[in-house]
Coordinates of C-alpha atoms and ligand atoms in Angstrom, one line a residue:
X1 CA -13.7 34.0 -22.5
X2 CA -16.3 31.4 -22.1
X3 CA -14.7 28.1 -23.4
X4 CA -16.7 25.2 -24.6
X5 CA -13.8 22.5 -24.7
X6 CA -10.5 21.8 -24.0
X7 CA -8.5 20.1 -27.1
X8 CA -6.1 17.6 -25.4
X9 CA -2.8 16.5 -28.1
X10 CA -1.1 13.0 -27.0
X11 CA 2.2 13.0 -26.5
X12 CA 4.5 10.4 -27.1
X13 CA 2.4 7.6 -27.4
X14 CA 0.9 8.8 -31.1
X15 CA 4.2 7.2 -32.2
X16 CA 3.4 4.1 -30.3
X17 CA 1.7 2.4 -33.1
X18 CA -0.7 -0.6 -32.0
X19 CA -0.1 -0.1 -27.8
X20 CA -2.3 2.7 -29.4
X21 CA -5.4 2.1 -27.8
X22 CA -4.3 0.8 -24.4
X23 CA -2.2 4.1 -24.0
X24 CA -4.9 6.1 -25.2
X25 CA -7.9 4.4 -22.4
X26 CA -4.9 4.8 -19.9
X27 CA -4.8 8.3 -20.5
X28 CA -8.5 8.5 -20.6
X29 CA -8.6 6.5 -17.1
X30 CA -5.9 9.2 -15.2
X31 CA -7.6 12.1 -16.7
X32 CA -10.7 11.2 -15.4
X33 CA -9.4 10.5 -12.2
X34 CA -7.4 13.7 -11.6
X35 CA -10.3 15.8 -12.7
X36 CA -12.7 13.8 -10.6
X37 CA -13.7 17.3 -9.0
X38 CA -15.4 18.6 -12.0
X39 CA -18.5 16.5 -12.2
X40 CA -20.0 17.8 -15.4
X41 CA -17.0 17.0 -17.6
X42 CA -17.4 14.8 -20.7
X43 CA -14.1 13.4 -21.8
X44 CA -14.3 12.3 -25.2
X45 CA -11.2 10.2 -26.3
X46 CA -10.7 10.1 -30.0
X47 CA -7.8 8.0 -32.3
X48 CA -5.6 11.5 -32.5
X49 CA -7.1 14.2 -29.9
X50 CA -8.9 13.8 -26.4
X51 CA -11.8 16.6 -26.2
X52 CA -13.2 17.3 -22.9
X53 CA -16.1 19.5 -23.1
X54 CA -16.3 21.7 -20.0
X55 CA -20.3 21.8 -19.5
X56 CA -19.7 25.0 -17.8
X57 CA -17.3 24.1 -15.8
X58 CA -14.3 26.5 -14.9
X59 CA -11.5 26.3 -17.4
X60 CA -8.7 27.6 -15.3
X61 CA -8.9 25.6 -12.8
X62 CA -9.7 22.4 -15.6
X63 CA -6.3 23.6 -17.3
X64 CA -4.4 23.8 -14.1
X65 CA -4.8 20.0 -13.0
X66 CA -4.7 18.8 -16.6
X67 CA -1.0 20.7 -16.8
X68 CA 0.0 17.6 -14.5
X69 CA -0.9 14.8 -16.4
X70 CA 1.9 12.5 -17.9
X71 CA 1.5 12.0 -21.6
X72 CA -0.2 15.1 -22.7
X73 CA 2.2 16.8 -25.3
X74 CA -0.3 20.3 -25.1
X75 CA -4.1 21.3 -24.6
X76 CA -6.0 24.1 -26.3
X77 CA -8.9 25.8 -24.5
X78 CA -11.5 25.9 -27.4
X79 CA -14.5 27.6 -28.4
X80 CA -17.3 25.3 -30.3
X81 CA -19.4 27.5 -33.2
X82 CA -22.1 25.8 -35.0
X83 CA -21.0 25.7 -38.6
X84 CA -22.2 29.1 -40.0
X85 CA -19.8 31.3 -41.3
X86 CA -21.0 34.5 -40.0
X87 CA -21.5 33.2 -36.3
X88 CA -18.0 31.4 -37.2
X89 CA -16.7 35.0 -37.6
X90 CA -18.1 36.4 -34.8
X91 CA -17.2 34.1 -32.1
X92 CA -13.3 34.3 -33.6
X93 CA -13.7 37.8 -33.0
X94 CA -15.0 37.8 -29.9
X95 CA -12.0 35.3 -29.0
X96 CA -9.4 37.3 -30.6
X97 CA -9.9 40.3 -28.8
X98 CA -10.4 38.1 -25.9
X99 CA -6.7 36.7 -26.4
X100 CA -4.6 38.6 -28.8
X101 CA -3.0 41.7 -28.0
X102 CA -3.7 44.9 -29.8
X103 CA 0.0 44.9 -32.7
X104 CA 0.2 41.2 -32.2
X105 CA 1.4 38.9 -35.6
X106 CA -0.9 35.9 -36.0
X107 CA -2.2 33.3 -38.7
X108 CA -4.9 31.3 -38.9
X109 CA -4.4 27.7 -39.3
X110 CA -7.8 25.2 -40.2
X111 CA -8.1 21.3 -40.2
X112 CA -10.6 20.2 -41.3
X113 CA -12.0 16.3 -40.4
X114 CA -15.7 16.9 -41.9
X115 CA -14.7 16.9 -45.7
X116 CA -18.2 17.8 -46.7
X117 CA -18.1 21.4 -45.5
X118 CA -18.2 23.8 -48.0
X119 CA -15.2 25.8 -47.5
X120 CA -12.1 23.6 -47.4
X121 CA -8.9 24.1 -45.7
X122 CA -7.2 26.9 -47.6
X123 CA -10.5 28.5 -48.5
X124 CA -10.9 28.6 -44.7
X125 CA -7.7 30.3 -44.0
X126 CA -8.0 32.9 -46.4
X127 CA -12.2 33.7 -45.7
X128 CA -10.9 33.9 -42.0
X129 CA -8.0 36.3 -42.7
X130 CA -9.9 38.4 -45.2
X131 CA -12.7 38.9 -42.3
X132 CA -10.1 39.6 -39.4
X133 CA -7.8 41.9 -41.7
X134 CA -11.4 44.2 -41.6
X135 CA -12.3 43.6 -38.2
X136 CA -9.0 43.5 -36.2
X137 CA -6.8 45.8 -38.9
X138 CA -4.3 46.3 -36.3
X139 CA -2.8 42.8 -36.6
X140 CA -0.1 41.5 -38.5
X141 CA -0.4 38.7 -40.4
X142 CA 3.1 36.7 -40.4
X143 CA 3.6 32.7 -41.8
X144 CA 6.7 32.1 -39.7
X145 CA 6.8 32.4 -36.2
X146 CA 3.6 34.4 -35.5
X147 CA 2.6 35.5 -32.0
X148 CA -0.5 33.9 -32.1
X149 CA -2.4 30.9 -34.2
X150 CA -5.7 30.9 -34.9
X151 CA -6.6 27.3 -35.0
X152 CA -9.9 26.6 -36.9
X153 CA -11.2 23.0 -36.8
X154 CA -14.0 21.8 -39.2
X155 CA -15.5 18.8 -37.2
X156 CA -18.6 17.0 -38.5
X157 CA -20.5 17.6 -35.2
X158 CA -19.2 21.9 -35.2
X159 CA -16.1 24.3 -36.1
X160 CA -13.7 24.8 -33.3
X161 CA -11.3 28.1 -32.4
X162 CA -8.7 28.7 -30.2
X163 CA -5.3 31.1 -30.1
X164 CA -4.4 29.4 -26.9
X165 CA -1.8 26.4 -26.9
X166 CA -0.8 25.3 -23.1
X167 CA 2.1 22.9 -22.9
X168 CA 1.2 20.0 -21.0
X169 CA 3.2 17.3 -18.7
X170 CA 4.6 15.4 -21.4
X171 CA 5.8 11.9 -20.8
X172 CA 3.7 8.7 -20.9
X173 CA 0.4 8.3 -19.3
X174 CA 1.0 6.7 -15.5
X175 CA 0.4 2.7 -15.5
X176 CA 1.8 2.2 -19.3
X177 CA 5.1 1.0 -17.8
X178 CA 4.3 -1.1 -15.5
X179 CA 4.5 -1.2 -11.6
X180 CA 7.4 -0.4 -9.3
X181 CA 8.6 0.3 -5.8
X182 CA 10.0 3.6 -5.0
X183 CA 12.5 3.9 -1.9
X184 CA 11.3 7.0 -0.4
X185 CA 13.2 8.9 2.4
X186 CA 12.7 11.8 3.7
X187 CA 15.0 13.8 1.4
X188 CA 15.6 16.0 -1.4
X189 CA 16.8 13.1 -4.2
X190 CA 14.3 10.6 -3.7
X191 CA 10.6 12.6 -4.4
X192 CA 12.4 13.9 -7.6
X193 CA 13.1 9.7 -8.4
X194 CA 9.7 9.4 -7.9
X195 CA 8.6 12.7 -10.2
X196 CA 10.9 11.0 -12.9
X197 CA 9.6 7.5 -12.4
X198 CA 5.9 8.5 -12.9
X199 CA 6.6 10.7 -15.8
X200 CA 7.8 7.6 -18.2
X201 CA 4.1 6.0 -17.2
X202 CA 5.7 3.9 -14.4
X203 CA 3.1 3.6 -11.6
X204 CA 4.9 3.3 -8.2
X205 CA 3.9 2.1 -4.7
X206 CA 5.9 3.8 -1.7
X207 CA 8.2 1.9 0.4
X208 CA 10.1 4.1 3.9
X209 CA 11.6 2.5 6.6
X210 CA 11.6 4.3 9.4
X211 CA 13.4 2.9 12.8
X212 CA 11.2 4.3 16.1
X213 CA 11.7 6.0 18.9
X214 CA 15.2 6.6 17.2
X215 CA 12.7 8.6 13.9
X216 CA 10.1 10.4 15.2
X217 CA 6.1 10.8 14.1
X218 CA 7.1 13.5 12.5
X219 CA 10.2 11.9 10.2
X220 CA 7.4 9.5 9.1
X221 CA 4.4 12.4 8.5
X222 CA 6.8 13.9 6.4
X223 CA 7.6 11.1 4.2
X224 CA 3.7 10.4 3.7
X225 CA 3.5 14.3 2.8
X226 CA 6.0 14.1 0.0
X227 CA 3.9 11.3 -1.1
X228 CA 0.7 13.8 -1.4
X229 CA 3.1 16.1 -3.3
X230 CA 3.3 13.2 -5.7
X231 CA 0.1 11.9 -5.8
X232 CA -1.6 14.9 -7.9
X233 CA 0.1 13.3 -10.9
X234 CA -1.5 9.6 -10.2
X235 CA -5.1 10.0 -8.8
X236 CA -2.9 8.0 -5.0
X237 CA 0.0 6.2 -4.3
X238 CA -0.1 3.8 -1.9
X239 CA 2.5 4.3 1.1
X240 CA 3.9 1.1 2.6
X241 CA 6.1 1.5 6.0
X242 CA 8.4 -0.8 6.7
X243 CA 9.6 -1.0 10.6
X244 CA 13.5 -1.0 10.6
X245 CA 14.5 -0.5 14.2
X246 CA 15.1 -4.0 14.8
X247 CA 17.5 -4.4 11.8
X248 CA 19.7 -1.0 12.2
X249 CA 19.8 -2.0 16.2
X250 CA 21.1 -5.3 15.4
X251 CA 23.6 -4.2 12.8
X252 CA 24.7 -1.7 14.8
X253 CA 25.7 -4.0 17.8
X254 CA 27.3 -7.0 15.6
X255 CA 28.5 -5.3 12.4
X256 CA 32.0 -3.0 12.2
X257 CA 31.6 0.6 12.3
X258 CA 32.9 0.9 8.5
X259 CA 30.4 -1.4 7.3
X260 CA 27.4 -0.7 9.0
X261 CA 26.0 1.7 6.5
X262 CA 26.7 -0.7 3.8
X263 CA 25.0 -3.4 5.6
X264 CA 22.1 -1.5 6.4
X265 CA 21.9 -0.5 2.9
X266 CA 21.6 -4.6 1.8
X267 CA 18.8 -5.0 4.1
X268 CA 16.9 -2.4 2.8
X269 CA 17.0 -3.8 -0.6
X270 CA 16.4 -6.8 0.6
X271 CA 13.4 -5.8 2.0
X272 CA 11.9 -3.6 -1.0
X273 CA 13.2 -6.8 -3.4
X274 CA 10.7 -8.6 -1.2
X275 CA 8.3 -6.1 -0.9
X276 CA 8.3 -5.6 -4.8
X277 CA 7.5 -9.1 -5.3
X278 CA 5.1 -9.8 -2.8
X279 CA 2.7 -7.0 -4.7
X280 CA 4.1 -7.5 -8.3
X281 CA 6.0 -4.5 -9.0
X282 CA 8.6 -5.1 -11.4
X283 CA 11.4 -2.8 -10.9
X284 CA 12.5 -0.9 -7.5
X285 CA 13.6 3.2 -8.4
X286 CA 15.9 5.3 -5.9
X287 CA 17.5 8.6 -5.5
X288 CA 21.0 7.7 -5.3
X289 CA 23.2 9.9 -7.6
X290 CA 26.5 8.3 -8.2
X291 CA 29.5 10.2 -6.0
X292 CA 27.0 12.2 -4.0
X293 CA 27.7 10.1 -0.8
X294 CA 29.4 7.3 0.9
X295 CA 27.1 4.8 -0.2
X296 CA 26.4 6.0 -3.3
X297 CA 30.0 5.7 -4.7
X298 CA 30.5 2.9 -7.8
X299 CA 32.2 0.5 -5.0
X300 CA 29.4 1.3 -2.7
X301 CA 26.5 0.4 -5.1
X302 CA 28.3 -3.1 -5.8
X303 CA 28.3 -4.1 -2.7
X304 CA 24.8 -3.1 -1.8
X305 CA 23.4 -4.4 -5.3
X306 CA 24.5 -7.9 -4.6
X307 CA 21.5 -8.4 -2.5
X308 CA 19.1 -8.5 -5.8
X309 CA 19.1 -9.3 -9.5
X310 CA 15.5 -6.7 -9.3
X311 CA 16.2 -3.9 -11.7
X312 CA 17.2 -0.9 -10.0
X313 CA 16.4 2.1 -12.0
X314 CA 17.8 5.4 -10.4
X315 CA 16.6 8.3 -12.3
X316 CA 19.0 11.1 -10.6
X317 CA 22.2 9.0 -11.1
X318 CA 23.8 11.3 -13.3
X319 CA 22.4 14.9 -12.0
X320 CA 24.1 17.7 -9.8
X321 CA 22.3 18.1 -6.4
X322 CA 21.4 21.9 -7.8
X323 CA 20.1 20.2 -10.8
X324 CA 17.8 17.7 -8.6
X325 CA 17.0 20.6 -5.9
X326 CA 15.6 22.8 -9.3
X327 CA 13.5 19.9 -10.0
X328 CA 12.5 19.6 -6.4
X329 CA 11.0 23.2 -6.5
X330 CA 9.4 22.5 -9.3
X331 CA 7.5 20.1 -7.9
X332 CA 7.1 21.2 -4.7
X333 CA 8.5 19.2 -2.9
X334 CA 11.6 20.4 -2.1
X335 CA 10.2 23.0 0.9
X336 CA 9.2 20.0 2.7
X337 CA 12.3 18.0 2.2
X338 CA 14.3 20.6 3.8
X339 CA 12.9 20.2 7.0
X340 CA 15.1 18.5 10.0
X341 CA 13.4 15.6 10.3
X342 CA 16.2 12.8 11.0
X343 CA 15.4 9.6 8.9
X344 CA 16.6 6.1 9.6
X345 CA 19.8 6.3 7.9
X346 CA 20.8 9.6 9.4
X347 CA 20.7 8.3 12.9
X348 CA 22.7 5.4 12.9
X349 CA 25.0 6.8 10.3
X350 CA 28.4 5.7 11.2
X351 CA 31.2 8.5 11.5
X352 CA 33.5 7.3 8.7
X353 CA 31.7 4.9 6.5
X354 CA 33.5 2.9 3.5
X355 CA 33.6 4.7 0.4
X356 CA 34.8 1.9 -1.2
X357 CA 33.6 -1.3 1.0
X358 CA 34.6 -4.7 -0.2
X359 CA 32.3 -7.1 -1.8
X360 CA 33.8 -10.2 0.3
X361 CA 34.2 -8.3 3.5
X362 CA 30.4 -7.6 3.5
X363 CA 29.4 -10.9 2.6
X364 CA 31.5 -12.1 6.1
X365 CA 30.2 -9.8 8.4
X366 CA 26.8 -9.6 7.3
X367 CA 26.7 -13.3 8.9
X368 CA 26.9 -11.7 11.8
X369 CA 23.1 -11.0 12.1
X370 CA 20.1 -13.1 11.3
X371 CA 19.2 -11.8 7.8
X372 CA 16.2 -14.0 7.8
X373 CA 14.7 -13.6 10.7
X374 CA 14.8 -9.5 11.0
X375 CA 13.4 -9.8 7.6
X376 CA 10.6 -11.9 8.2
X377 CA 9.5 -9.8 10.8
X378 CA 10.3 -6.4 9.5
X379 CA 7.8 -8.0 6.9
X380 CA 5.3 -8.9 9.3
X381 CA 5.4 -5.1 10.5
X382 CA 4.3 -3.3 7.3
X383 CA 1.0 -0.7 7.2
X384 CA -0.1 0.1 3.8
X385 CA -1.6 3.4 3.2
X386 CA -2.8 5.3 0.5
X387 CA -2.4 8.6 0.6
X388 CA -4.2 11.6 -2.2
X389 CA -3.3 15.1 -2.7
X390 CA -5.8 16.4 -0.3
X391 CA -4.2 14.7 2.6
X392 CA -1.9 15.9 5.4
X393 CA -0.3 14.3 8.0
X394 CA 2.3 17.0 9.3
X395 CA 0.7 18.8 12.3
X396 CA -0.7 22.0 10.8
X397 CA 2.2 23.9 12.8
X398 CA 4.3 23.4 10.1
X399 CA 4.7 26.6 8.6
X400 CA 5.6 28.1 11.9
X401 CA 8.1 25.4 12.8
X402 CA 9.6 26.4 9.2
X403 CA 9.8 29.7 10.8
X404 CA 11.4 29.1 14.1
X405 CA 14.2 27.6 12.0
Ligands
ATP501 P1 17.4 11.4 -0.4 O1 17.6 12.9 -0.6 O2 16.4 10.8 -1.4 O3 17.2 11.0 1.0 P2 20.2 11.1 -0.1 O4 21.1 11.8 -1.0 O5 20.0 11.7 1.3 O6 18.8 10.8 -0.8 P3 20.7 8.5 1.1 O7 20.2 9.0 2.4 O8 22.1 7.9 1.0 O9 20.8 9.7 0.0 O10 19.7 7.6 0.4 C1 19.9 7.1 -0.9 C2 18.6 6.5 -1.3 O11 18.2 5.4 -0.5 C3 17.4 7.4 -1.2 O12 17.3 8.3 -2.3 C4 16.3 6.5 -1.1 O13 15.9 6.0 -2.4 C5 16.8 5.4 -0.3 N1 16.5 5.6 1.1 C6 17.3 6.2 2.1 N2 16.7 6.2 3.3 C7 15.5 5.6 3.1 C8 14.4 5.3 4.0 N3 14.4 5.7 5.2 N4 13.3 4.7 3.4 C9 13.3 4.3 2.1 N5 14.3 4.6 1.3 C10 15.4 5.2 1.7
MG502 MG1 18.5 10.7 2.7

């Protein structure tokens, strides 16, 4: 079926009342941008519907990218008729045997903006029904429930049809939140943070320590890959690297085995605190699940939290790791998390950390290092990137070292 348009519903934000409009040129903004490969678009962003007319342009492949747009409730693929009733019927024809199974129940449902029309809403239905109960006698028609809805809408500038109603993102469009940092590892918890985080329209920039020759290039590739897993939802995200071999080397030789993790943890969210405010991000998101690990026990989070008064937003707190791992896959991203890359934390992981460290305890023998000093020039060490869907940074091997293992 050749489609003229694709009818685009708003989600959430039709019940934002007057943030209306800045939701609405937000959307308009990250559509344009993650359809930026179809050049003969025209997105027309109305008060209650978006309409982007396809120009000939494929609408599969449209619908595909669209499907990953935050604050789309669901789109219709749509077929614009100028407003006579016989080329009306024929085109609904033509779309119905397109679309609708031979047996299937349908009804035909008509809104109509252009009051001047000369058939009006119900006068619509039944002239529609009447002519498809002739052409098409081996449908059903059914009012509750029906396999299929004809959707007829009388707009000043044409009538538009479609049977087809694809569920889109949901969510709120990406920037309407706000800005925050997102601690990204190289593991399974922390992309899913990030899916979460972009879906309630927060906009994040990518913060990964990563502690060389003790990480490898590869540890650090593949936290910039999970990154372009992400960025199909945003247009890019930016990917800041923070060098931490200084701090975990230092902790490591003046901090007690117990409370190295915990320490480690601190300076982390020191850094991303610092980080956060240096580029005005308001919030920092993680993929800590409470109980799932040492540090992320109740006591654990205490001690580490006392570091900032930032909000710390951690989407996955409350999931199962099979719950977070079906997300993963969902997204993609979980493939690539899987793969034994040892991250910073990994590596100098202590034997037995705390579960439970102790608030004071931490305080004392994090005096043991220079909190300042590795700070400033962990600081002075950052590389911004900014990384799109398109890019790849693990050597193109990957599939075969998937294999090997
Ligand atoms: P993930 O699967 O996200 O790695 P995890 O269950 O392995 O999580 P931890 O390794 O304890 O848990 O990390 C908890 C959180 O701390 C991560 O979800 C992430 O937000 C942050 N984090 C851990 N390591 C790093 C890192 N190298 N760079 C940035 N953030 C990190
Ligand atoms: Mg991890």
């Amino acid at each position: 079926m050749q489609y003229s348009e694709i009818m685009v519903r708003y989600g959430e934000l039709s019940t934002k009342g007057k943030n209306r409009q800045s939701f609405i040129s937000r959307l308009n903004g990250n559509v344009a941008k993650a359809l930026h490969e179809f050049p003969n678009l025209t997105i027309r962003p109305k008060r209650d519907r978006m309409h982007i007319e396809l120009n000939g342009e494929d609408s599969d492949a449209v619908m595909h990218r669209l499907s990953q747009v935050f604050g789309i409730q669901n789109f219709s693929p749509s077929v614009a008729v100028p407003k006579d009733m016989d080329l009306v019927h024929e085109k609904a024809l033509e779309l119905m045997n397109a679309t609708v199974p031979e047996g299937s129940s349908y009804k035909v449902n008509t809104r109509r903006s252009d009051h001047s029309f000369e058939l009006d809403t119900n006068q619509m239905n039944l002239d529609m029904g009447d002519f498809l109960s002739d052409a098409r006698p081996d449908l059903v028609v059914q009012m509750r429930q029906p396999d299929f809805i004809l959707r007829v809408e009388v707009r000043r500038e044409a009538i538009y049809l479609s049977t087809t109603t694809v569920q889109g993102a949901g969510g709120l469009p990406v920037g309407t939140a706000g800005k925050a940092v997102l601690m990204l590892s190289g593991g399974i918890d922390s992309p899913v943070a990030g899916y979460y985080a972009l879906k309630r329209g927060v906009e994040i920039e990518m913060v990964h320590f990563f502690s060389p020759p003790y990480t490898s290039d590869s540890a650090l590739a593949k936290a910039k890959d999970l990154t372009a897993k992400l960025a199909p939802y945003v247009g890019s995200i930016k990917f800041i690297q923070v060098p931490f071999t200084e701090t975990q080397e230092e902790v490591k030789a003046k901090v007690p085995e117990g409370y190295l993790m915990t320490v480690q943890r601190r300076m982390m969210l020191r850094l991303a605190t610092a980080i956060a405010e240096n580029r005005g991000a308001l919030a920092i998101f993680n993929g800590e699940a409470v109980g799932q690990v040492a540090s992320q026990t109740l006591e654990s989070m205490v001690a580490i939290n006392d570091v900032t008064t930032m909000p710390i937003v951690r989407p996955v707190a409350t999931m199962d790791k099979n719950e977070i791992i079906k997300v993963a896959e969902d997204i993609d991203t979980y493939d690539l998390s899987i793969m034994p890359f040892e991250d910073c934390c990994t590596i100098f992981a202590p034997p037995a950390p705390k579960t439970k460290p102790n608030l004071d305890k931490t305080r004392y023998y994090e005096t043991k290092i220079d909190v300042e000093g590795l700070m400033n020039r962990a600081l002075e060490g950052i590389k911004v990137t900014e990384i799109k869907s398109s890019d790849h940074f693990l050597s193109q091997d990957r599939d075969l070292i998937a294999e090997l293992l």
